[in-house]
Amino acid sequence: MNRFALEDIQEVKGQIKFKKLVIDGFCQYDEFCRQIESDGNLKKQLVGILANMNQVAQMNRLPKEKFRDITPQKQQVKEFEIKKGDLRVYLIKEQGHIVILGGKKGSQNEDVKQFRSIKQRYLESKK
């Protein structure tokens, strides 16, 4: 069984807290950010993702092109996607927002499957 921990995302400030999910000492969101920063060409889009997170944290509404509910029917815990250009960040709403992972537009279907699998394991670990 995995060990889950939550850490604040320091760059996001507002009434709604954003946390990143750490699984067995590894944070997929941090790794996603490191990869984007080392590649360099999508760095501005990553800054845009953080700006969108800050808007949500400050309880500002964003258009669906930037922040949308992707929760399947009959699910209790809300799922969201934050978008900027080719980048996506997937999160759940539970005690603020918990960022589970980031991905690119080209791998969106696989990323959503992985996101939902991690979400399920995380929620089961809390029972």
Tab-separated table of C-alpha atoms in Angstrom:
chain	number	residue	atom	x	y	z
A	1	MET	CA	0.000	0.000	0.000
A	2	ASN	CA	1.249	3.466	-0.876
A	3	ARG	CA	2.004	6.190	1.664
A	4	PHE	CA	0.362	9.473	0.758
A	5	ALA	CA	1.248	12.930	2.049
A	6	LEU	CA	0.120	16.439	1.161
A	7	GLU	CA	2.404	19.462	0.834
A	8	ASP	CA	1.416	23.077	0.232
A	9	ILE	CA	2.154	24.530	-3.182
A	10	GLN	CA	4.036	27.629	-2.038
A	11	GLU	CA	3.551	29.558	-5.302
A	12	VAL	CA	-0.253	29.494	-4.959
A	13	LYS	CA	-1.799	31.994	-2.557
A	14	GLY	CA	-5.450	32.581	-1.731
A	15	GLN	CA	-8.439	31.531	0.329
A	16	ILE	CA	-8.498	28.086	-1.266
A	17	LYS	CA	-5.389	26.068	-0.453
A	18	PHE	CA	-3.631	24.086	-3.154
A	19	LYS	CA	-1.665	21.033	-2.090
A	20	LYS	CA	0.394	18.549	-4.044
A	21	LEU	CA	0.113	14.825	-3.485
A	22	VAL	CA	3.306	12.990	-2.546
A	23	ILE	CA	3.257	9.215	-3.019
A	24	ASP	CA	5.950	7.221	-1.211
A	25	GLY	CA	8.163	10.317	-1.114
A	26	PHE	CA	7.714	11.102	-4.827
A	27	CYS	CA	5.626	13.993	-6.148
A	28	GLN	CA	4.501	13.582	-9.757
A	29	TYR	CA	3.528	17.258	-9.954
A	30	ASP	CA	7.052	18.359	-8.919
A	31	GLU	CA	8.563	16.007	-11.487
A	32	PHE	CA	6.232	17.404	-14.167
A	33	CYS	CA	7.326	20.976	-13.297
A	34	ARG	CA	11.040	20.009	-13.340
A	35	GLN	CA	10.631	18.358	-16.733
A	36	ILE	CA	8.862	21.394	-18.229
A	37	GLU	CA	11.485	23.770	-16.821
A	38	SER	CA	14.391	21.668	-18.129
A	39	ASP	CA	12.812	21.366	-21.601
A	40	GLY	CA	12.393	25.140	-21.614
A	41	ASN	CA	9.962	25.542	-24.515
A	42	LEU	CA	6.764	25.290	-22.397
A	43	LYS	CA	8.028	27.308	-19.432
A	44	LYS	CA	5.661	30.238	-20.121
A	45	GLN	CA	2.704	27.852	-20.179
A	46	LEU	CA	3.738	26.481	-16.778
A	47	VAL	CA	3.740	30.059	-15.447
A	48	GLY	CA	0.217	30.351	-16.902
A	49	ILE	CA	-0.876	27.180	-15.084
A	50	LEU	CA	0.328	28.691	-11.792
A	51	ALA	CA	-1.460	31.953	-12.609
A	52	ASN	CA	-4.682	29.989	-13.200
A	53	MET	CA	-4.206	28.155	-9.893
A	54	ASN	CA	-3.792	31.501	-8.144
A	55	GLN	CA	-6.994	32.792	-9.747
A	56	VAL	CA	-8.899	29.741	-8.498
A	57	ALA	CA	-7.272	30.043	-5.044
A	58	GLN	CA	-8.510	33.634	-4.873
A	59	MET	CA	-12.019	32.411	-5.744
A	60	ASN	CA	-12.074	34.059	-9.170
A	61	ARG	CA	-14.048	32.345	-11.900
A	62	LEU	CA	-12.167	31.160	-14.961
A	63	PRO	CA	-13.549	30.172	-18.367
A	64	LYS	CA	-13.865	26.458	-19.201
A	65	GLU	CA	-10.873	26.769	-21.522
A	66	LYS	CA	-8.697	27.329	-18.448
A	67	PHE	CA	-10.434	25.480	-15.599
A	68	ARG	CA	-13.114	22.849	-15.960
A	69	ASP	CA	-14.941	20.178	-14.021
A	70	ILE	CA	-14.149	16.719	-15.424
A	71	THR	CA	-15.927	14.718	-12.708
A	72	PRO	CA	-17.650	11.575	-14.028
A	73	GLN	CA	-21.296	11.142	-13.081
A	74	LYS	CA	-22.025	9.605	-9.676
A	75	GLN	CA	-18.594	10.493	-8.276
A	76	GLN	CA	-18.543	12.146	-4.863
A	77	VAL	CA	-15.140	13.835	-5.048
A	78	LYS	CA	-14.915	16.560	-7.694
A	79	GLU	CA	-12.221	16.381	-10.384
A	80	PHE	CA	-10.846	19.383	-12.249
A	81	GLU	CA	-8.462	20.146	-15.084
A	82	ILE	CA	-6.461	23.366	-15.314
A	83	LYS	CA	-5.203	24.108	-18.828
A	84	LYS	CA	-2.760	26.467	-20.450
A	85	GLY	CA	-1.751	25.833	-24.042
A	86	ASP	CA	-0.384	22.292	-24.269
A	87	LEU	CA	-0.178	21.738	-20.499
A	88	ARG	CA	-2.745	20.165	-18.183
A	89	VAL	CA	-2.858	19.772	-14.401
A	90	TYR	CA	-5.381	17.393	-12.826
A	91	LEU	CA	-6.702	17.886	-9.329
A	92	ILE	CA	-9.433	16.916	-6.914
A	93	LYS	CA	-11.354	19.110	-4.533
A	94	GLU	CA	-11.020	17.899	-0.992
A	95	GLN	CA	-10.052	20.277	1.825
A	96	GLY	CA	-9.026	22.808	-0.805
A	97	HIS	CA	-7.573	21.518	-4.052
A	98	ILE	CA	-5.124	18.645	-4.245
A	99	VAL	CA	-2.951	18.528	-7.346
A	100	ILE	CA	-2.311	14.963	-8.371
A	101	LEU	CA	-0.373	15.206	-11.619
A	102	GLY	CA	0.441	17.253	-14.677
A	103	GLY	CA	0.593	16.276	-18.305
A	104	LYS	CA	0.608	17.430	-21.893
A	105	LYS	CA	-2.231	17.693	-24.366
A	106	GLY	CA	-0.871	14.783	-26.433
A	107	SER	CA	-1.029	12.325	-23.521
A	108	GLN	CA	-4.319	13.578	-22.090
A	109	ASN	CA	-6.257	10.276	-22.224
A	110	GLU	CA	-3.480	8.309	-20.509
A	111	ASP	CA	-2.959	11.091	-17.973
A	112	VAL	CA	-6.651	11.136	-16.999
A	113	LYS	CA	-6.619	7.338	-16.513
A	114	GLN	CA	-3.509	7.594	-14.331
A	115	PHE	CA	-5.020	10.551	-12.437
A	116	ARG	CA	-8.196	8.609	-11.638
A	117	SER	CA	-6.237	5.544	-10.554
A	118	ILE	CA	-4.118	7.627	-8.164
A	119	LYS	CA	-7.218	9.453	-6.915
A	120	GLN	CA	-8.909	6.139	-6.113
A	121	ARG	CA	-5.883	4.795	-4.222
A	122	TYR	CA	-5.546	8.057	-2.299
A	123	LEU	CA	-9.202	8.101	-1.270
A	124	GLU	CA	-9.117	4.412	-0.276
A	125	SER	CA	-6.044	5.052	1.889
A	126	LYS	CA	-8.061	7.548	3.932
A	127	LYS	CA	-10.749	5.024	4.915
